[in-house]
Amino acid sequence: MKKTLLSLSALILLATTACGSGQSNENTSKSEEEIKVESTSDKSEGDWTILFDGSNTDSWKTYNKEALGAAWKTKDGVLYLDSSEKEGRGDIVTKNEYSNFHLKLEWKISDNGNSGIMFMVHEDEQFRHPYVTGPEYQLLDDEGHPDGKNLKHRTADLYDMIQATEEASNPVGEWNTTEIIVEDAKLTFKLNGVTTVETTMWDDSWKELIAGSKFKNAEHFGIYKKGKIALQDHGNDVFFKNIMIKEL
């Protein structure tokens, strides 16, 4: 009888130990999973600021105006310039300024269309247009627009300053993805994943680029190290979506 009770006690102790061991393994497994998530997560993820989410245009206004002009419209998740509108025309700019940043957006141009994305734009009543201060990432129907014949005026060029190293635009009417990165004076343009321009801003070489361009007499062009992003009204329909920016 004593031997039977001893065996029963041993069985109970073994079962209890097994249950306890199982619970410990589960907790250990969860901890390892949490550690794995923390170690593999991108610390920069979530730092993107949405400048246009498909409907909200609160981040934008017409240059040197208080509000967004009526010619800039939204439909089906797209912000676009309706060039047939007579009122509310003009380039638009972000309300905030940026220095080191990574801008990413999608765009498409109309047949024979011309537009651009300017950056480091200094908004001031003394300057009538953003291009007086802000360098431009060119958007163009390269084959249909006359400017396409100028090798520094084509899509993904640093307008009138540096020709793109490679042409990577999709056909007119199709969406393209553009990235503009400014970090510690290094400027990078990308189009559909292809790097088209790399240069350094504000050094002697930069000044030489300006001196050899149409902006040579614009004393405030390309000098600002912080400014607004601008989308250009060049008189042609142009379409944008998924506009976001990350401060670096």
Short mmCIF file of N, CA, C and O in Angstrom, two decimals, residues 51 60 63 91-94 96-105 116-123 129-139 156-162 178-183 185-190 196-202 206 209-210 215 220-232 245:
data_model
loop_
_atom_site.label_atom_id
_atom_site.label_comp_id
_atom_site.label_asym_id
_atom_site.label_seq_id
_atom_site.Cartn_x
_atom_site.Cartn_y
_atom_site.Cartn_z
N LEU A 51 1.64 63.59 -47.53
CA LEU A 51 1.31 64.93 -48.03
C LEU A 51 0.05 64.92 -48.88
O LEU A 51 -0.57 65.97 -49.08
N TRP A 60 -1.26 71.45 -48.68
CA TRP A 60 -0.91 72.22 -49.87
C TRP A 60 -1.64 73.55 -49.96
O TRP A 60 -2.75 73.70 -49.45
N TYR A 63 1.08 78.85 -54.35
CA TYR A 63 2.23 79.68 -54.02
C TYR A 63 1.83 81.14 -53.85
O TYR A 63 1.15 81.73 -54.69
N ASP A 91 1.27 77.37 -59.49
CA ASP A 91 2.02 76.33 -58.80
C ASP A 91 1.53 76.20 -57.36
O ASP A 91 1.12 77.19 -56.74
N ILE A 92 1.61 74.99 -56.82
CA ILE A 92 1.22 74.79 -55.43
C ILE A 92 2.44 74.35 -54.63
O ILE A 92 3.39 73.74 -55.17
N VAL A 93 2.44 74.66 -53.34
CA VAL A 93 3.57 74.34 -52.46
C VAL A 93 3.07 73.72 -51.17
O VAL A 93 1.91 73.91 -50.77
N THR A 94 3.97 72.99 -50.51
CA THR A 94 3.64 72.48 -49.18
C THR A 94 3.60 73.64 -48.19
O THR A 94 4.29 74.66 -48.37
N ASN A 96 4.62 73.30 -45.15
CA ASN A 96 5.82 73.15 -44.33
C ASN A 96 7.08 73.22 -45.19
O ASN A 96 7.05 72.98 -46.40
N GLU A 97 8.19 73.52 -44.53
CA GLU A 97 9.49 73.53 -45.17
C GLU A 97 10.30 72.31 -44.75
O GLU A 97 10.09 71.76 -43.67
N TYR A 98 11.25 71.91 -45.60
CA TYR A 98 12.05 70.72 -45.34
C TYR A 98 13.50 70.99 -45.71
O TYR A 98 13.79 71.73 -46.65
N SER A 99 14.42 70.36 -44.97
CA SER A 99 15.85 70.49 -45.28
C SER A 99 16.37 69.14 -45.77
O SER A 99 16.44 68.90 -46.96
N ASN A 100 16.72 68.23 -44.85
CA ASN A 100 17.09 66.87 -45.25
C ASN A 100 15.83 66.04 -45.33
O ASN A 100 15.10 65.91 -44.35
N PHE A 101 15.58 65.44 -46.49
CA PHE A 101 14.31 64.74 -46.68
C PHE A 101 14.40 63.70 -47.78
O PHE A 101 15.31 63.70 -48.61
N HIS A 102 13.42 62.82 -47.79
CA HIS A 102 13.22 61.83 -48.85
C HIS A 102 11.77 61.98 -49.30
O HIS A 102 10.84 61.65 -48.56
N LEU A 103 11.58 62.51 -50.48
CA LEU A 103 10.24 62.70 -51.06
C LEU A 103 9.96 61.56 -52.03
O LEU A 103 10.82 61.20 -52.84
N LYS A 104 8.76 61.02 -51.94
CA LYS A 104 8.37 59.94 -52.84
C LYS A 104 6.93 60.20 -53.31
O LYS A 104 6.07 60.55 -52.50
N LEU A 105 6.69 60.05 -54.61
CA LEU A 105 5.34 60.23 -55.15
C LEU A 105 5.21 59.52 -56.48
O LEU A 105 6.19 59.11 -57.09
N GLY A 116 6.72 69.87 -63.32
CA GLY A 116 7.94 69.65 -62.57
C GLY A 116 7.68 69.63 -61.08
O GLY A 116 6.61 70.03 -60.61
N ILE A 117 8.68 69.16 -60.35
CA ILE A 117 8.65 69.15 -58.89
C ILE A 117 9.83 69.98 -58.43
O ILE A 117 10.99 69.66 -58.74
N MET A 118 9.57 71.06 -57.73
CA MET A 118 10.64 71.91 -57.22
C MET A 118 10.80 71.71 -55.72
O MET A 118 9.87 71.29 -55.03
N PHE A 119 11.99 72.00 -55.24
CA PHE A 119 12.29 71.78 -53.81
C PHE A 119 13.22 72.89 -53.33
O PHE A 119 13.81 73.62 -54.12
N MET A 120 13.31 73.01 -52.02
CA MET A 120 14.04 74.13 -51.40
C MET A 120 13.47 75.47 -51.90
O MET A 120 14.20 76.45 -52.09
N VAL A 121 12.17 75.49 -52.10
CA VAL A 121 11.50 76.70 -52.59
C VAL A 121 11.32 77.67 -51.42
O VAL A 121 10.81 77.30 -50.36
N HIS A 122 11.74 78.90 -51.63
CA HIS A 122 11.57 79.94 -50.63
C HIS A 122 10.35 80.78 -51.02
O HIS A 122 10.38 81.47 -52.04
N GLU A 123 9.31 80.69 -50.24
CA GLU A 123 8.07 81.43 -50.56
C GLU A 123 8.15 82.84 -49.99
O GLU A 123 8.31 83.03 -48.78
N HIS A 129 7.45 83.27 -58.66
CA HIS A 129 7.27 81.85 -58.95
C HIS A 129 8.25 81.00 -58.13
O HIS A 129 9.36 81.46 -57.81
N PRO A 130 7.90 79.76 -57.84
CA PRO A 130 8.81 78.87 -57.10
C PRO A 130 10.14 78.63 -57.81
O PRO A 130 11.17 78.43 -57.16
N TYR A 131 10.14 78.65 -59.16
CA TYR A 131 11.37 78.33 -59.89
C TYR A 131 12.44 79.40 -59.74
O TYR A 131 13.61 79.18 -60.10
N VAL A 132 12.08 80.54 -59.20
CA VAL A 132 13.07 81.59 -58.97
C VAL A 132 14.07 81.18 -57.89
O VAL A 132 15.22 81.60 -57.89
N THR A 133 13.63 80.31 -56.97
CA THR A 133 14.50 79.88 -55.87
C THR A 133 14.75 78.37 -55.85
O THR A 133 15.80 77.92 -55.40
N GLY A 134 13.77 77.56 -56.32
CA GLY A 134 13.85 76.13 -56.15
C GLY A 134 14.29 75.35 -57.38
O GLY A 134 13.67 75.47 -58.45
N PRO A 135 15.32 74.51 -57.28
CA PRO A 135 15.71 73.61 -58.37
C PRO A 135 14.55 72.66 -58.71
O PRO A 135 13.67 72.43 -57.88
N GLU A 136 14.60 72.09 -59.91
CA GLU A 136 13.45 71.34 -60.41
C GLU A 136 13.81 69.94 -60.91
O GLU A 136 14.78 69.76 -61.64
N TYR A 137 12.99 69.00 -60.52
CA TYR A 137 12.97 67.66 -61.10
C TYR A 137 11.97 67.72 -62.25
O TYR A 137 10.78 67.89 -62.02
N GLN A 138 12.44 67.60 -63.47
CA GLN A 138 11.59 67.80 -64.64
C GLN A 138 10.63 66.63 -64.88
O GLN A 138 11.02 65.46 -64.76
N LEU A 139 9.38 66.95 -65.22
CA LEU A 139 8.37 65.99 -65.66
C LEU A 139 7.94 66.41 -67.05
O LEU A 139 7.53 67.56 -67.25
N ALA A 156 13.18 63.58 -65.33
CA ALA A 156 14.16 63.17 -64.30
C ALA A 156 15.50 63.86 -64.44
O ALA A 156 16.47 63.49 -63.78
N ASP A 157 15.58 64.88 -65.30
CA ASP A 157 16.76 65.76 -65.30
C ASP A 157 16.66 66.72 -64.12
O ASP A 157 15.56 67.03 -63.64
N LEU A 158 17.81 67.20 -63.65
CA LEU A 158 17.83 68.38 -62.81
C LEU A 158 17.74 69.54 -63.79
O LEU A 158 18.72 69.86 -64.48
N TYR A 159 16.57 70.11 -63.90
CA TYR A 159 16.20 70.97 -65.02
C TYR A 159 17.25 72.02 -65.35
O TYR A 159 17.64 72.84 -64.51
N ASP A 160 17.72 71.98 -66.59
CA ASP A 160 18.67 72.93 -67.19
C ASP A 160 20.03 72.91 -66.51
O ASP A 160 20.86 73.79 -66.77
N MET A 161 20.27 71.87 -65.69
CA MET A 161 21.55 71.79 -64.98
C MET A 161 22.27 70.46 -65.21
O MET A 161 23.44 70.44 -65.57
N ILE A 162 21.58 69.34 -65.00
CA ILE A 162 22.20 68.03 -65.16
C ILE A 162 21.27 67.09 -65.92
O ILE A 162 20.10 66.93 -65.55
N THR A 178 8.62 58.71 -58.59
CA THR A 178 9.76 59.61 -58.46
C THR A 178 10.18 59.71 -57.00
O THR A 178 9.34 59.73 -56.10
N GLU A 179 11.49 59.80 -56.80
CA GLU A 179 12.05 60.04 -55.47
C GLU A 179 13.08 61.16 -55.57
O GLU A 179 13.90 61.19 -56.49
N ILE A 180 13.01 62.07 -54.62
CA ILE A 180 14.00 63.13 -54.49
C ILE A 180 14.55 63.04 -53.07
O ILE A 180 13.79 63.10 -52.10
N ILE A 181 15.86 62.89 -52.96
CA ILE A 181 16.49 62.74 -51.65
C ILE A 181 17.55 63.81 -51.48
O ILE A 181 18.43 63.98 -52.33
N VAL A 182 17.45 64.55 -50.39
CA VAL A 182 18.48 65.53 -50.01
C VAL A 182 18.95 65.15 -48.62
O VAL A 182 18.16 65.14 -47.67
N GLU A 183 20.23 64.82 -48.51
CA GLU A 183 20.78 64.46 -47.20
C GLU A 183 22.21 64.96 -47.10
O GLU A 183 23.08 64.55 -47.87
N ALA A 185 23.55 67.71 -47.97
CA ALA A 185 23.93 68.39 -49.22
C ALA A 185 24.00 67.46 -50.43
O ALA A 185 24.15 67.93 -51.55
N LYS A 186 23.87 66.15 -50.22
CA LYS A 186 23.87 65.24 -51.36
C LYS A 186 22.46 65.15 -51.94
O LYS A 186 21.51 64.86 -51.23
N LEU A 187 22.36 65.41 -53.24
CA LEU A 187 21.07 65.37 -53.94
C LEU A 187 21.01 64.14 -54.83
O LEU A 187 21.93 63.89 -55.63
N THR A 188 19.92 63.39 -54.72
CA THR A 188 19.71 62.19 -55.53
C THR A 188 18.32 62.23 -56.14
O THR A 188 17.35 62.47 -55.43
N PHE A 189 18.24 61.99 -57.45
CA PHE A 189 16.96 61.81 -58.14
C PHE A 189 16.82 60.34 -58.51
O PHE A 189 17.79 59.71 -58.99
N LYS A 190 15.61 59.80 -58.35
CA LYS A 190 15.31 58.46 -58.83
C LYS A 190 14.02 58.48 -59.63
O LYS A 190 13.11 59.24 -59.32
N THR A 196 18.92 58.72 -61.49
CA THR A 196 19.16 59.52 -62.70
C THR A 196 20.08 60.70 -62.48
O THR A 196 20.73 61.17 -63.41
N VAL A 197 20.14 61.21 -61.26
CA VAL A 197 21.00 62.36 -60.94
C VAL A 197 21.59 62.16 -59.56
O VAL A 197 20.87 61.79 -58.62
N GLU A 198 22.87 62.44 -59.42
CA GLU A 198 23.53 62.52 -58.12
C GLU A 198 24.49 63.69 -58.17
O GLU A 198 25.33 63.79 -59.06
N THR A 199 24.37 64.58 -57.20
CA THR A 199 25.28 65.73 -57.16
C THR A 199 25.31 66.27 -55.74
O THR A 199 24.55 65.83 -54.87
N THR A 200 26.18 67.22 -55.51
CA THR A 200 26.28 67.89 -54.21
C THR A 200 25.81 69.32 -54.36
O THR A 200 26.23 70.03 -55.29
N MET A 201 24.97 69.74 -53.45
CA MET A 201 24.42 71.09 -53.50
C MET A 201 25.29 72.05 -52.68
O MET A 201 25.95 71.66 -51.73
N TRP A 202 25.28 73.31 -53.13
CA TRP A 202 25.83 74.46 -52.40
C TRP A 202 27.35 74.56 -52.37
O TRP A 202 27.89 75.48 -51.79
N TRP A 206 28.34 73.19 -57.53
CA TRP A 206 26.92 73.57 -57.62
C TRP A 206 26.78 74.99 -58.18
O TRP A 206 25.96 75.26 -59.06
N LEU A 209 27.33 74.92 -61.84
CA LEU A 209 26.16 74.42 -62.56
C LEU A 209 25.13 75.52 -62.76
O LEU A 209 24.56 75.67 -63.84
N ILE A 210 24.91 76.29 -61.71
CA ILE A 210 23.95 77.40 -61.80
C ILE A 210 24.45 78.45 -62.79
O ILE A 210 23.69 78.96 -63.63
N PHE A 215 19.52 80.00 -65.02
CA PHE A 215 19.28 80.65 -63.73
C PHE A 215 20.48 81.48 -63.27
O PHE A 215 20.53 81.91 -62.12
N HIS A 220 18.94 84.34 -56.15
CA HIS A 220 18.43 83.55 -55.03
C HIS A 220 18.16 82.09 -55.40
O HIS A 220 17.65 81.32 -54.59
N PHE A 221 18.51 81.72 -56.62
CA PHE A 221 18.22 80.35 -57.07
C PHE A 221 19.22 79.35 -56.47
O PHE A 221 20.44 79.55 -56.52
N GLY A 222 18.66 78.27 -55.89
CA GLY A 222 19.49 77.17 -55.43
C GLY A 222 20.37 77.46 -54.25
O GLY A 222 21.35 76.75 -54.01
N ILE A 223 20.04 78.50 -53.48
CA ILE A 223 20.90 78.87 -52.35
C ILE A 223 20.31 78.44 -51.00
O ILE A 223 21.04 78.35 -50.01
N TYR A 224 19.01 78.19 -50.97
CA TYR A 224 18.36 77.89 -49.70
C TYR A 224 18.55 76.44 -49.29
O TYR A 224 18.44 75.53 -50.12
N LYS A 225 18.85 76.23 -48.02
CA LYS A 225 19.09 74.89 -47.49
C LYS A 225 17.87 74.32 -46.77
O LYS A 225 17.91 73.25 -46.19
N LYS A 226 16.79 75.07 -46.84
CA LYS A 226 15.51 74.61 -46.31
C LYS A 226 14.42 75.31 -47.10
O LYS A 226 14.55 76.49 -47.43
N GLY A 227 13.38 74.56 -47.46
CA GLY A 227 12.33 75.18 -48.25
C GLY A 227 11.15 74.27 -48.48
O GLY A 227 11.06 73.18 -47.91
N LYS A 228 10.25 74.72 -49.33
CA LYS A 228 9.01 73.99 -49.60
C LYS A 228 9.13 73.14 -50.86
O LYS A 228 10.01 73.36 -51.69
N ILE A 229 8.24 72.16 -50.94
CA ILE A 229 8.11 71.35 -52.14
C ILE A 229 7.03 72.00 -53.01
O ILE A 229 5.98 72.41 -52.51
N ALA A 230 7.27 72.08 -54.31
CA ALA A 230 6.29 72.70 -55.22
C ALA A 230 5.94 71.74 -56.36
O ALA A 230 6.80 71.01 -56.87
N LEU A 231 4.67 71.74 -56.75
CA LEU A 231 4.19 71.03 -57.94
C LEU A 231 3.81 72.10 -58.96
O LEU A 231 3.05 73.01 -58.64
N GLN A 232 4.30 71.95 -60.16
CA GLN A 232 4.22 73.04 -61.14
C GLN A 232 2.97 73.00 -62.00
O GLN A 232 2.57 71.95 -62.51
N ILE A 245 6.61 62.15 -47.56
CA ILE A 245 7.94 62.67 -47.32
C ILE A 245 8.45 62.18 -45.97
O ILE A 245 7.66 62.01 -45.03
#
